[in-house]
Coordinates of C-alpha atoms in Angstrom, one line a residue:
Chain A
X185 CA 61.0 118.1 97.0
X186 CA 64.3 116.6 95.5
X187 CA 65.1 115.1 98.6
X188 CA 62.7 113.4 101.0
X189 CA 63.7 111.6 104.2
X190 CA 60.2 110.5 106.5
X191 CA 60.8 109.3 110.2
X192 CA 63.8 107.0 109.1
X193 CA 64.8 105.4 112.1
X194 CA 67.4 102.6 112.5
X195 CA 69.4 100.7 115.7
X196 CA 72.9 98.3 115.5
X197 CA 71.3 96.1 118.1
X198 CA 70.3 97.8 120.8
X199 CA 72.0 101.0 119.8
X200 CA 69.5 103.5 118.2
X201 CA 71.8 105.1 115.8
X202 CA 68.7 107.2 114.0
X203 CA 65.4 108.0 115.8
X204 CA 62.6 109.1 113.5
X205 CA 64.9 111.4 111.4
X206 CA 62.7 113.5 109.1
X207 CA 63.1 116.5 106.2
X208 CA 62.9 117.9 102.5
X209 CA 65.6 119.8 100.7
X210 CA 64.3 121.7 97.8
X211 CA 65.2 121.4 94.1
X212 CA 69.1 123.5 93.5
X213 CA 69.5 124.2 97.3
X214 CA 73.2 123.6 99.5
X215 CA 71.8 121.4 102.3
X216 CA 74.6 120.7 104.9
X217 CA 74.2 118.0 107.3
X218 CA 76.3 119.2 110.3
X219 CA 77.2 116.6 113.2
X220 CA 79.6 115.8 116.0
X221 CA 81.2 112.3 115.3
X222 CA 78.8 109.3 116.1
X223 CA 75.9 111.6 115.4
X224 CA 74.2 109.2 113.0
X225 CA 75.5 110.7 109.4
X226 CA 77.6 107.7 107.9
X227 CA 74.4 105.2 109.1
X228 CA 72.2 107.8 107.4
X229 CA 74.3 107.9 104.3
X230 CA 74.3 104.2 104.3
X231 CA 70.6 104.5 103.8
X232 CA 70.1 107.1 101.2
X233 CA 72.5 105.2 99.0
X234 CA 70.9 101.8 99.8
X235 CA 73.5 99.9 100.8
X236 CA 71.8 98.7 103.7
X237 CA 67.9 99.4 104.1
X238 CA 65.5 99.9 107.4
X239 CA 62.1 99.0 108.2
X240 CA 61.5 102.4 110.0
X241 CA 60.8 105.4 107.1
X242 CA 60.5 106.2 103.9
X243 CA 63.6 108.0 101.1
X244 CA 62.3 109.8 98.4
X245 CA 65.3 110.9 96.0
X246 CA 64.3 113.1 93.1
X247 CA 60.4 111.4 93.2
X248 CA 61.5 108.3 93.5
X249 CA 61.1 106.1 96.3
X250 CA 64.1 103.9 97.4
X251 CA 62.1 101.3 98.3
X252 CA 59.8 100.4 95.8
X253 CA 62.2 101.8 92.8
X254 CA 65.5 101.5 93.8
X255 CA 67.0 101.6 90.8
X256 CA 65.8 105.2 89.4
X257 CA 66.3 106.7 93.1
X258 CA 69.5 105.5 92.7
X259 CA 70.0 106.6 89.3
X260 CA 69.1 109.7 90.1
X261 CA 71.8 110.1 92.7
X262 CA 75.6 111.0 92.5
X263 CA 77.3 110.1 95.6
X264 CA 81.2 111.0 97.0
X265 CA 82.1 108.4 99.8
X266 CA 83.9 109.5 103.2
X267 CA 86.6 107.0 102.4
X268 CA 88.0 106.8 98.2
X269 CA 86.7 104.8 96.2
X270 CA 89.2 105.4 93.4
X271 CA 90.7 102.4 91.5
X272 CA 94.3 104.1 92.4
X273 CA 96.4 102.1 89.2
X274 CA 93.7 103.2 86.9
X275 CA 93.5 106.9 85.1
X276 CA 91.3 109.5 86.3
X277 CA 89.3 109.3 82.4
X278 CA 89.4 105.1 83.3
X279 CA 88.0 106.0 86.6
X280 CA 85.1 107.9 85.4
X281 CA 84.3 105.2 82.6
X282 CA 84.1 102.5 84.5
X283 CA 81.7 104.5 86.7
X284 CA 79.4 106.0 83.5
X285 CA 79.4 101.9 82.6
X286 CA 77.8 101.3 85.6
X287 CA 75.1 103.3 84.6
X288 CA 74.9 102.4 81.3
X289 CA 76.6 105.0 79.8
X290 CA 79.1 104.2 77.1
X291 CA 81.2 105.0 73.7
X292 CA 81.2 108.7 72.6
X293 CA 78.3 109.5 75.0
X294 CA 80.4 108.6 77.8
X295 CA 83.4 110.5 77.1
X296 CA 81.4 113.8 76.1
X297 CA 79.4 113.5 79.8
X298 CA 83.0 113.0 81.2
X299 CA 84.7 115.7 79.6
X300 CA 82.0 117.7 80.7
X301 CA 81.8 116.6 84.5
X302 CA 85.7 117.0 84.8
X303 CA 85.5 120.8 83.1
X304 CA 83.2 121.5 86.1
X305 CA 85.9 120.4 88.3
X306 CA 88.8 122.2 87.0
X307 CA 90.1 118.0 86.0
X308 CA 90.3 118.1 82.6
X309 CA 93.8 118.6 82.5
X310 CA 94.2 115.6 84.6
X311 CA 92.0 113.1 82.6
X312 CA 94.9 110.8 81.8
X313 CA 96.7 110.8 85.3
X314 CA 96.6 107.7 87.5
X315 CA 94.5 108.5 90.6
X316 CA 97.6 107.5 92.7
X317 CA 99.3 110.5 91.2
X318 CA 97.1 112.8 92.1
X319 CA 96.9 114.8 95.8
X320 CA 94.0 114.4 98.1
X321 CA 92.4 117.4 96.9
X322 CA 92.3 116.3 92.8
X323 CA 91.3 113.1 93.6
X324 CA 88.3 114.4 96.0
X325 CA 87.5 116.4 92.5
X326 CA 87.6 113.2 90.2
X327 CA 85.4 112.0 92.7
X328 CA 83.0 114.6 92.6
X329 CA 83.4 114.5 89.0
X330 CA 82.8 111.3 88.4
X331 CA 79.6 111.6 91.0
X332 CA 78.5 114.2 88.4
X333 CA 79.0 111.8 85.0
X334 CA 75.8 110.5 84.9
X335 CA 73.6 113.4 85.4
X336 CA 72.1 113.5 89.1
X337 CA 69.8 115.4 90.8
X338 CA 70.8 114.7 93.8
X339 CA 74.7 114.8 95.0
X340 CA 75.8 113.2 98.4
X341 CA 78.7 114.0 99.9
X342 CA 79.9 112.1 103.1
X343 CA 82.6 114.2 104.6
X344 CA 84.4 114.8 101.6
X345 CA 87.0 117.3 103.0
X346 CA 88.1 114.8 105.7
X347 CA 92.1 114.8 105.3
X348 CA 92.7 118.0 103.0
X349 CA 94.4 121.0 103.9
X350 CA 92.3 123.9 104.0
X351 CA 92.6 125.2 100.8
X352 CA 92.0 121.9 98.8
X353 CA 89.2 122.1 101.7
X354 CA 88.0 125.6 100.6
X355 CA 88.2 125.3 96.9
X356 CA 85.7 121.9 96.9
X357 CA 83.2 123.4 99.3
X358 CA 83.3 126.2 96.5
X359 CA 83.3 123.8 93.7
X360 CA 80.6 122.1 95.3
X361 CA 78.3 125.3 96.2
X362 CA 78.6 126.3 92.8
X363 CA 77.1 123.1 91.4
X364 CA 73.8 124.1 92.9
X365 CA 73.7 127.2 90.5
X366 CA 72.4 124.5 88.2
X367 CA 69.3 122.7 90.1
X368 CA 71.4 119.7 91.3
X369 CA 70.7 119.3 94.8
X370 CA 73.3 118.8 97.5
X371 CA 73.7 116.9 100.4
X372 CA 76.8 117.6 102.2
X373 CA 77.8 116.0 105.6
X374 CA 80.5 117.4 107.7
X375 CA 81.4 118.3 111.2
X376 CA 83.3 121.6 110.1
X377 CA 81.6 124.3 111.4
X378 CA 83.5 126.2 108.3
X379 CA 82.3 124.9 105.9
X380 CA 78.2 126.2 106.0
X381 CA 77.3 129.2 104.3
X382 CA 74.6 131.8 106.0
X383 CA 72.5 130.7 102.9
X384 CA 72.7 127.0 102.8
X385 CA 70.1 124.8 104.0
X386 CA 71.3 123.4 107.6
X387 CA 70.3 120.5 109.3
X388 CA 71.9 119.7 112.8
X389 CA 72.3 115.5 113.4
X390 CA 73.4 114.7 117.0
X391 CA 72.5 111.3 118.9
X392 CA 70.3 110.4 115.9
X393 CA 68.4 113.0 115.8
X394 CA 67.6 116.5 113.6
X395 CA 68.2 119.1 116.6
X396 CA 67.5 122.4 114.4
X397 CA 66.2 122.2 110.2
X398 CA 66.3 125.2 108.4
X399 CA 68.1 128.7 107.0
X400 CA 71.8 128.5 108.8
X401 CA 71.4 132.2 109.3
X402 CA 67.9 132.0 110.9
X403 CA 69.4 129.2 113.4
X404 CA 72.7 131.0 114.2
X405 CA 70.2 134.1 115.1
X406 CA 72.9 136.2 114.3
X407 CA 75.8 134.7 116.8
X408 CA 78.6 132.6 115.1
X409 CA 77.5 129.2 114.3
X410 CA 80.5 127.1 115.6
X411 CA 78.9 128.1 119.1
X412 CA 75.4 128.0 118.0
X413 CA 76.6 124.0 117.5
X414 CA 78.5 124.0 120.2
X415 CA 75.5 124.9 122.6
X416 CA 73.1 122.1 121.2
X417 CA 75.2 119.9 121.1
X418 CA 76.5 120.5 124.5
X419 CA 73.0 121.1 125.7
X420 CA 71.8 117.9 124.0
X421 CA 74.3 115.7 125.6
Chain B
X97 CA 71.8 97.7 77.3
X98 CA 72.5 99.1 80.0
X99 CA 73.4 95.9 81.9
X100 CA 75.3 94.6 79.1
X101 CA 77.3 97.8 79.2
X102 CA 77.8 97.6 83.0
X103 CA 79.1 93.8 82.5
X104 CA 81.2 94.3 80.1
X105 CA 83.5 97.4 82.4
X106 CA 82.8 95.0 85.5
X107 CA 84.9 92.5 83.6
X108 CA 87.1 94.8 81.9
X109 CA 88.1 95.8 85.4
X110 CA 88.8 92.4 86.6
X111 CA 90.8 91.9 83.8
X112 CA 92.6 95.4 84.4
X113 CA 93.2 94.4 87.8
X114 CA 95.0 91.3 86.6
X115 CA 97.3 93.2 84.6
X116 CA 98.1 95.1 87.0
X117 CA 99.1 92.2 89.9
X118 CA 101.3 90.4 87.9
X119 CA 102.7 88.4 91.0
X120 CA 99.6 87.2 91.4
X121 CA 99.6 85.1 88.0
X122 CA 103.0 84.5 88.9
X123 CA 102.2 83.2 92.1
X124 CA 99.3 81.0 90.5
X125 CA 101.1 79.5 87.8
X126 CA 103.8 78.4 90.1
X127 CA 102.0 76.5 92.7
X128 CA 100.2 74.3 90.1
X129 CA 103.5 73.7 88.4
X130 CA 105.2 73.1 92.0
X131 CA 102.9 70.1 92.6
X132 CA 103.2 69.2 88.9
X133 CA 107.0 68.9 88.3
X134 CA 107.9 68.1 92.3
X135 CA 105.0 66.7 93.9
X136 CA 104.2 64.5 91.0
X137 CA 107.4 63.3 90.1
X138 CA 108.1 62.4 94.2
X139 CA 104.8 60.4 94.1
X140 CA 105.1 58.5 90.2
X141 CA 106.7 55.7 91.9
X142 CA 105.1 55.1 95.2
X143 CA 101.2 55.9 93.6
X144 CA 100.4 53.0 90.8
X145 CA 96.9 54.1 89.3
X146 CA 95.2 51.1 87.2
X147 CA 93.0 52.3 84.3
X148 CA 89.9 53.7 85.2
X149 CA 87.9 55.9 83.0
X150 CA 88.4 58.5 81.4
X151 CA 91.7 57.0 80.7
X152 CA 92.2 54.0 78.7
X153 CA 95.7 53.1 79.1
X154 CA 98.2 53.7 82.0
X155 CA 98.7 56.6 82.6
X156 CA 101.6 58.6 84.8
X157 CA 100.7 59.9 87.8
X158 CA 101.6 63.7 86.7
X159 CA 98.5 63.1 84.0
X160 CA 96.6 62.3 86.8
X161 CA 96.8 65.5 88.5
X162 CA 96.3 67.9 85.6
X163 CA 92.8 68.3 86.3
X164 CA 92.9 68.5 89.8
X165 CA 95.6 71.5 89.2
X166 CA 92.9 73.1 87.3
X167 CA 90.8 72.4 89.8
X168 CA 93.2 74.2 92.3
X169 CA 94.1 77.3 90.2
X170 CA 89.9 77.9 90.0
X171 CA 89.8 77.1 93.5
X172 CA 92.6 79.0 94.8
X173 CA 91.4 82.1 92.3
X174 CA 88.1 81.8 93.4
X175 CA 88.8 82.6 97.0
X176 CA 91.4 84.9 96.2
X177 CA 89.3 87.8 94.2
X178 CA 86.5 86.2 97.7
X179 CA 89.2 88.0 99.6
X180 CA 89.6 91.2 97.1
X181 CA 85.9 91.8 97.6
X182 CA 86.7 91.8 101.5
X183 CA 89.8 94.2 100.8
X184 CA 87.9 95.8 98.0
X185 CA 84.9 96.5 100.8
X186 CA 87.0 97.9 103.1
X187 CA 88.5 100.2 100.5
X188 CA 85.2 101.4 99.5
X189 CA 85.1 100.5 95.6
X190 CA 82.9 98.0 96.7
X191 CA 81.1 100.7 97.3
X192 CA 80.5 102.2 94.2
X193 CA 79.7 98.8 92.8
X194 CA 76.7 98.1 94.9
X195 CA 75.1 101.4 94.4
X196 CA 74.8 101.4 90.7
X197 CA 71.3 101.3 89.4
X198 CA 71.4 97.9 88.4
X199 CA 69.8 94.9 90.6
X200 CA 72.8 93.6 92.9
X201 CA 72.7 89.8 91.6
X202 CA 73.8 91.1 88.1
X203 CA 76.2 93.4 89.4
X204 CA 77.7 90.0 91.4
X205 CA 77.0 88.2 88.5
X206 CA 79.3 90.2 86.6
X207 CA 81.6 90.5 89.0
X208 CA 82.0 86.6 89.1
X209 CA 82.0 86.1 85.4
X210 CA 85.1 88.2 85.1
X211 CA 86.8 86.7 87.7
X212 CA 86.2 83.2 86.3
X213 CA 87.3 84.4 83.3
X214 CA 90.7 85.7 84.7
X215 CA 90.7 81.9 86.4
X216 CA 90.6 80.1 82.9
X217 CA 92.9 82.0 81.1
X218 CA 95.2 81.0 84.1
X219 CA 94.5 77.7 83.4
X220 CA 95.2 77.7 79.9
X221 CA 98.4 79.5 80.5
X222 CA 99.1 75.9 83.3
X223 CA 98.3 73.6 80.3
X224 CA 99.8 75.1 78.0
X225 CA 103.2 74.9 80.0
X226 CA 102.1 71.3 81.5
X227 CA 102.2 70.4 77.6
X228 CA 105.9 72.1 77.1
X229 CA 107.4 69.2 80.0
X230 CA 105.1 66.3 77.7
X231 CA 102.1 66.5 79.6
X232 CA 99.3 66.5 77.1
X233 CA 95.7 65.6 76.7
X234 CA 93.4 64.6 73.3
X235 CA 94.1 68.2 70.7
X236 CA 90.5 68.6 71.3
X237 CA 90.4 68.0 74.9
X238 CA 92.0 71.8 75.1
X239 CA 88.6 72.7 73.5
X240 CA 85.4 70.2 75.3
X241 CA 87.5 71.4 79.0
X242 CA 85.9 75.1 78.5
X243 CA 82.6 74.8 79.3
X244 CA 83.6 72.7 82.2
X245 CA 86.7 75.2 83.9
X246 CA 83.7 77.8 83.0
X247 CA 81.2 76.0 85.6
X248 CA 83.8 75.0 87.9
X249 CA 84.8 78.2 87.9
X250 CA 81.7 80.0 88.8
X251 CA 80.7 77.5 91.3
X252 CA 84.2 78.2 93.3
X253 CA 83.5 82.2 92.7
X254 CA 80.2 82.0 94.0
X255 CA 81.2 79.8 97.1
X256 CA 83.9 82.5 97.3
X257 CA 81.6 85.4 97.1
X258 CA 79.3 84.2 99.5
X259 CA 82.3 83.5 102.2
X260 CA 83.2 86.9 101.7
X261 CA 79.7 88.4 102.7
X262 CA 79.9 86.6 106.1
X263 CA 83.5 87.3 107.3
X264 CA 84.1 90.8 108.5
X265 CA 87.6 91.1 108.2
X266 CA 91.0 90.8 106.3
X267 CA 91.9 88.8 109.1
X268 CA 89.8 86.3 109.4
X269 CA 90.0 85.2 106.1
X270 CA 93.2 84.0 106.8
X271 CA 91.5 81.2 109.1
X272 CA 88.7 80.4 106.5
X273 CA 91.1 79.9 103.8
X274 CA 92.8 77.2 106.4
X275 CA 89.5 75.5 106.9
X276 CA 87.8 75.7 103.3
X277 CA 90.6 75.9 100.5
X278 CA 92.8 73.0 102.2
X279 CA 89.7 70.7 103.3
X280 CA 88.4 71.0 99.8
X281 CA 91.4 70.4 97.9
X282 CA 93.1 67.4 99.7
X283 CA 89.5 65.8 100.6
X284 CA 88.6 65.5 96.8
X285 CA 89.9 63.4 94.0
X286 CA 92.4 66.1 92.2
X287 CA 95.4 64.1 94.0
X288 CA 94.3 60.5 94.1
X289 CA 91.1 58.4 92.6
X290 CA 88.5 57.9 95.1
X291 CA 88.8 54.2 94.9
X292 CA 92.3 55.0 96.6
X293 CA 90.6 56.8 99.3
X294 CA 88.2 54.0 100.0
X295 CA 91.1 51.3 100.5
X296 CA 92.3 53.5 103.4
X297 CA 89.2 55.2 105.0
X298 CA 85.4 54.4 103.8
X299 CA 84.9 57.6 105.9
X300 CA 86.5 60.0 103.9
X301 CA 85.8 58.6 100.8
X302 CA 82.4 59.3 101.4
X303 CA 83.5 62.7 102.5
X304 CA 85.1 62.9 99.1
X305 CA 82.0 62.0 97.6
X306 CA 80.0 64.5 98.4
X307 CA 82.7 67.4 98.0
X308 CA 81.4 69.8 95.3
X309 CA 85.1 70.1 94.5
X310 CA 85.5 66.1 93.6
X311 CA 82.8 66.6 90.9
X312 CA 84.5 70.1 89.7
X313 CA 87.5 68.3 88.9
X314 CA 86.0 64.7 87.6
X315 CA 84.4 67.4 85.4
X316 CA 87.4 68.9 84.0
X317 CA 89.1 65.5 83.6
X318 CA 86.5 63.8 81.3
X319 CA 86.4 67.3 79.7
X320 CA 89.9 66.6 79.3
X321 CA 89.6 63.7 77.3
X322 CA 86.3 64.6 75.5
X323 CA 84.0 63.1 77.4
X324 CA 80.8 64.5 79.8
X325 CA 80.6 62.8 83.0
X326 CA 76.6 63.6 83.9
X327 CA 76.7 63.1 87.4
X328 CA 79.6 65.4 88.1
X329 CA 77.9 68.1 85.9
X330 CA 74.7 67.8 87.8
X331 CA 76.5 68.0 91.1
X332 CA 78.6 71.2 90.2
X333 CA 75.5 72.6 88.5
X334 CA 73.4 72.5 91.7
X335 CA 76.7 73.1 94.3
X336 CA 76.9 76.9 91.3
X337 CA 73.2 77.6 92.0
X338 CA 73.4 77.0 96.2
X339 CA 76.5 79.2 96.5
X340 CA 74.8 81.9 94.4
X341 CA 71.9 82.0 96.1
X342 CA 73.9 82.1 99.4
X343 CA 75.8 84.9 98.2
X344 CA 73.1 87.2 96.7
X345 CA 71.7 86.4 100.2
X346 CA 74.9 87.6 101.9
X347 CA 74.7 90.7 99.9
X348 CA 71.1 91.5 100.4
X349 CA 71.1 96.0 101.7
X350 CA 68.2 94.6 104.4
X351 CA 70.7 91.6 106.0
X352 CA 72.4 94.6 106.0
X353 CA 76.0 93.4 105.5
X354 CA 78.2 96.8 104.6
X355 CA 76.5 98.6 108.0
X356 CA 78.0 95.6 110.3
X357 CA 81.3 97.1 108.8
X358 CA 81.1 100.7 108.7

């Protein structure tokens, strides 16, 4: 499994935010992590990147677990934050080299890996464009590009399409489907209903909890799945 | 390597950064220089210093204050890129920082040494413009003061970085700017010798006394004028270590610091 998550469980107080979330996502599969707001997905994202770690379960990214080697979990993982993490007066090729630094990658190494991360992002035109130049939807692709510099296994993505108009919104979730063509494995949060394909991997967050983990076309059942989510949800609250 | 690498762009970005806020070394150039060439020259007449060591002659009281202007730039520095790790937080690049596959006391490491580095050249740029109105120290004094603003300027980072990992907004900073950069400046020895301080209150002398900034500047003065004052070095050195500790503490993932702000 490239991604491993084992009855993680964690509360803000008294508030259970996650309550013995568990499950795998294959090597090169699409998972999407579909959930109203509040349904747990930022505190689970805070998790699987480590910024903040839990008692309760057990993260196993690419083999290795986050716990007792944090450093090669982490390694292993490209990750695109909800909000941007940009440096906005810097260039998009600046951007991505202050990132590959921070994994150690430098000199001609670095700017081959980023040459190559931006071509899979349509970016290469825009290497030596401030970020603050650039429209939502480019700078979500630096993002992802830069998420890409250092080789991953993994890629998270925390409601990356919040604030784009759909067709910056349509050509990511592309982007991003395509990536999986080449064994990297994807995590993608959202609560856009749109943006799951019959094929990808779905997994259904809501109170803290995985309501339905599997094919998206097995767990629609045939009906549309903005009312298959619609029902749980509904039925869960 | 690969944490020499990641030090190196952590500083380089600092350093970027700087470029890039040019109001901000505007803004702290001219408050040292305020006190320097206002403050100071108000005060000349009603302060009389009598020699006491480093110096050995009378000095005026604008010499006096140099190093605790030093001081002040490293301090004022020190909580200010405090308060661009809050801002950064919420902007998410601190983010990206704290998830690199490094251990988080190196990456704050970096971060600090970059700032501090930021601070000096600040300091050099104060000097060298306190030097232009007369103001001078020993040739070589420009030289033994490194190592010291270096110190000093890590121990006011790390008290920095640690303040920001227990306040949880922009706003509150505000408040804890009040209550630590104004406490810290005016209850040390950067504006008047201790020995002054006793002759009105044995209170706050001894408040004085055992204010990590007192020793920061005493530092930088006998630096100043080539000479290592032990006791200030040892104070500074072990004030550098708590604050770190403190704030690799603050920024431990299991206290759990970012998810308190999500």
């Amino acid at each position: 499994m490239s991604l491993s998550v084992a009855d993680l469980s964690f509360s803000y107080g008294a508030r259970q935010a996650l309550d013995g979330v568990s499950f795998d996502i294959p090597a090169g599969r699409f998972c999407a992590l579909l959930g109203p707001n509040g349904a747990g997905k930022s505190t689970l994202f805070g998790l699987l990147t480590r910024l903040f770690t839990t008692a309760g379960g057990r993260i196993t990214m690419a083999g290795h677990d986050l716990d007792t080697a944090p450093r090669r979990a982490l390694g292993a993982m490209g990750i695109v934050f909800q909000q941007t993490t940009l440096d906005l007066d810097l260039t998009v090729r600046q951007n991505l080299r202050y990132f590959a630094a921070l994994h150690g990658i430098s000199g001609r190494e670095a700017d081959t890996r980023i040459d190559a991360a931006l071509d899979r992002l349509d970016m290469r035109a825009r290497a030596g464009e401030r970020a603050r130049a650039l429209n939502g939807g480019h700078r979500r692709r630096a993002e992802i590009a830069r998420a890409l510099v250092h080789r991953p296994r993994v890629l998270l993505l925390d409601e990356p399409t919040v604030g784009l108009d759909a067709a910056s919104r349509s050509a990511i979730t592309d982007h991003v489907h395509d990536l999986c063509g080449d064994g990297l494995t994807v995590l993608w949060a959202t609560h856009l209903t749109d943006e799951v394909r019959a094929d990808d991997h779905l997994l259904i967050l809501h109170r803290g909890r995985i309501l339905r983990d599997g094919r998206a076309a097995e767990i629609t059942a045939g009906s549309n799945l903005s009312d298959t989510f619609l029902t749980l949800t509904r039925v869960a609250a | 390597m690969s944490w020499l690498t990641a030090f190196r762009a952590i500083v380089a970005r600092e350093a970027l950064r700087f470029v890039h806020q040019r109001e901000r070394f505007l803004a702290a150039l001219v408050r040292p220089l305020v006190w320097l060439l206002v403050f100071a020259a108000g005060f000349r007449a009603a302060l009389g210093l009598s020699i006491i060591p480093p110096y050995q002659t009378y000095i005026t009281y604008e010499t006096y204050i140099v190093p605790g202007l030093c001081g002040m730039i490293l301090l004022f520095n020190g909580m200010q890129s405090a308060l661009s790790l809050v801002y950064d937080r919420e902007m998410g690049s601190m983010r990206l920082l704290l998830t690199a596959p490094l251990p988080r006391w190196w990456l704050l490491l970096s971060k600090l040494a970059g700032a501090t580095a930021i601070s000096i050249l600040q300091v050099y740029a104060f000097l060298a413009i306190a030097a232009l109105f007369g103001i001078t120290v020993p040739g070589w004094g420009y030289v033994t003061v490194l190592p010291a603003l270096a110190l000093a300027g890590l121990m006011l980072g790390a008290l920095g970085l640690a303040l920001s990992s227990f306040i949880r907004q922009l706003e509150n900073f505000a408040g804890v700017m009040n209550f630590v950069i104004f406490p810290m400046f005016f209850l040390s020895s950067a504006l008047y010798p201790l020995w002054k301080m006793a002759e009105s209150s044995e209170l706050l002398h001894d408040i004085c006394a055992v204010n990590p900034f007192t020793h920061a500047v005493e530092l930088i003065r006998f630096a100043l004028y080539l000479r290592l004052e032990p006791w200030a070095l040892l104070w500074v050195t072990l004030a550098t270590l708590a604050f770190g500790a403190l704030a690799i503490w603050g920024y431990d993932p299991a206290r759990g610091l970012i998810r308190k702000r999500a």
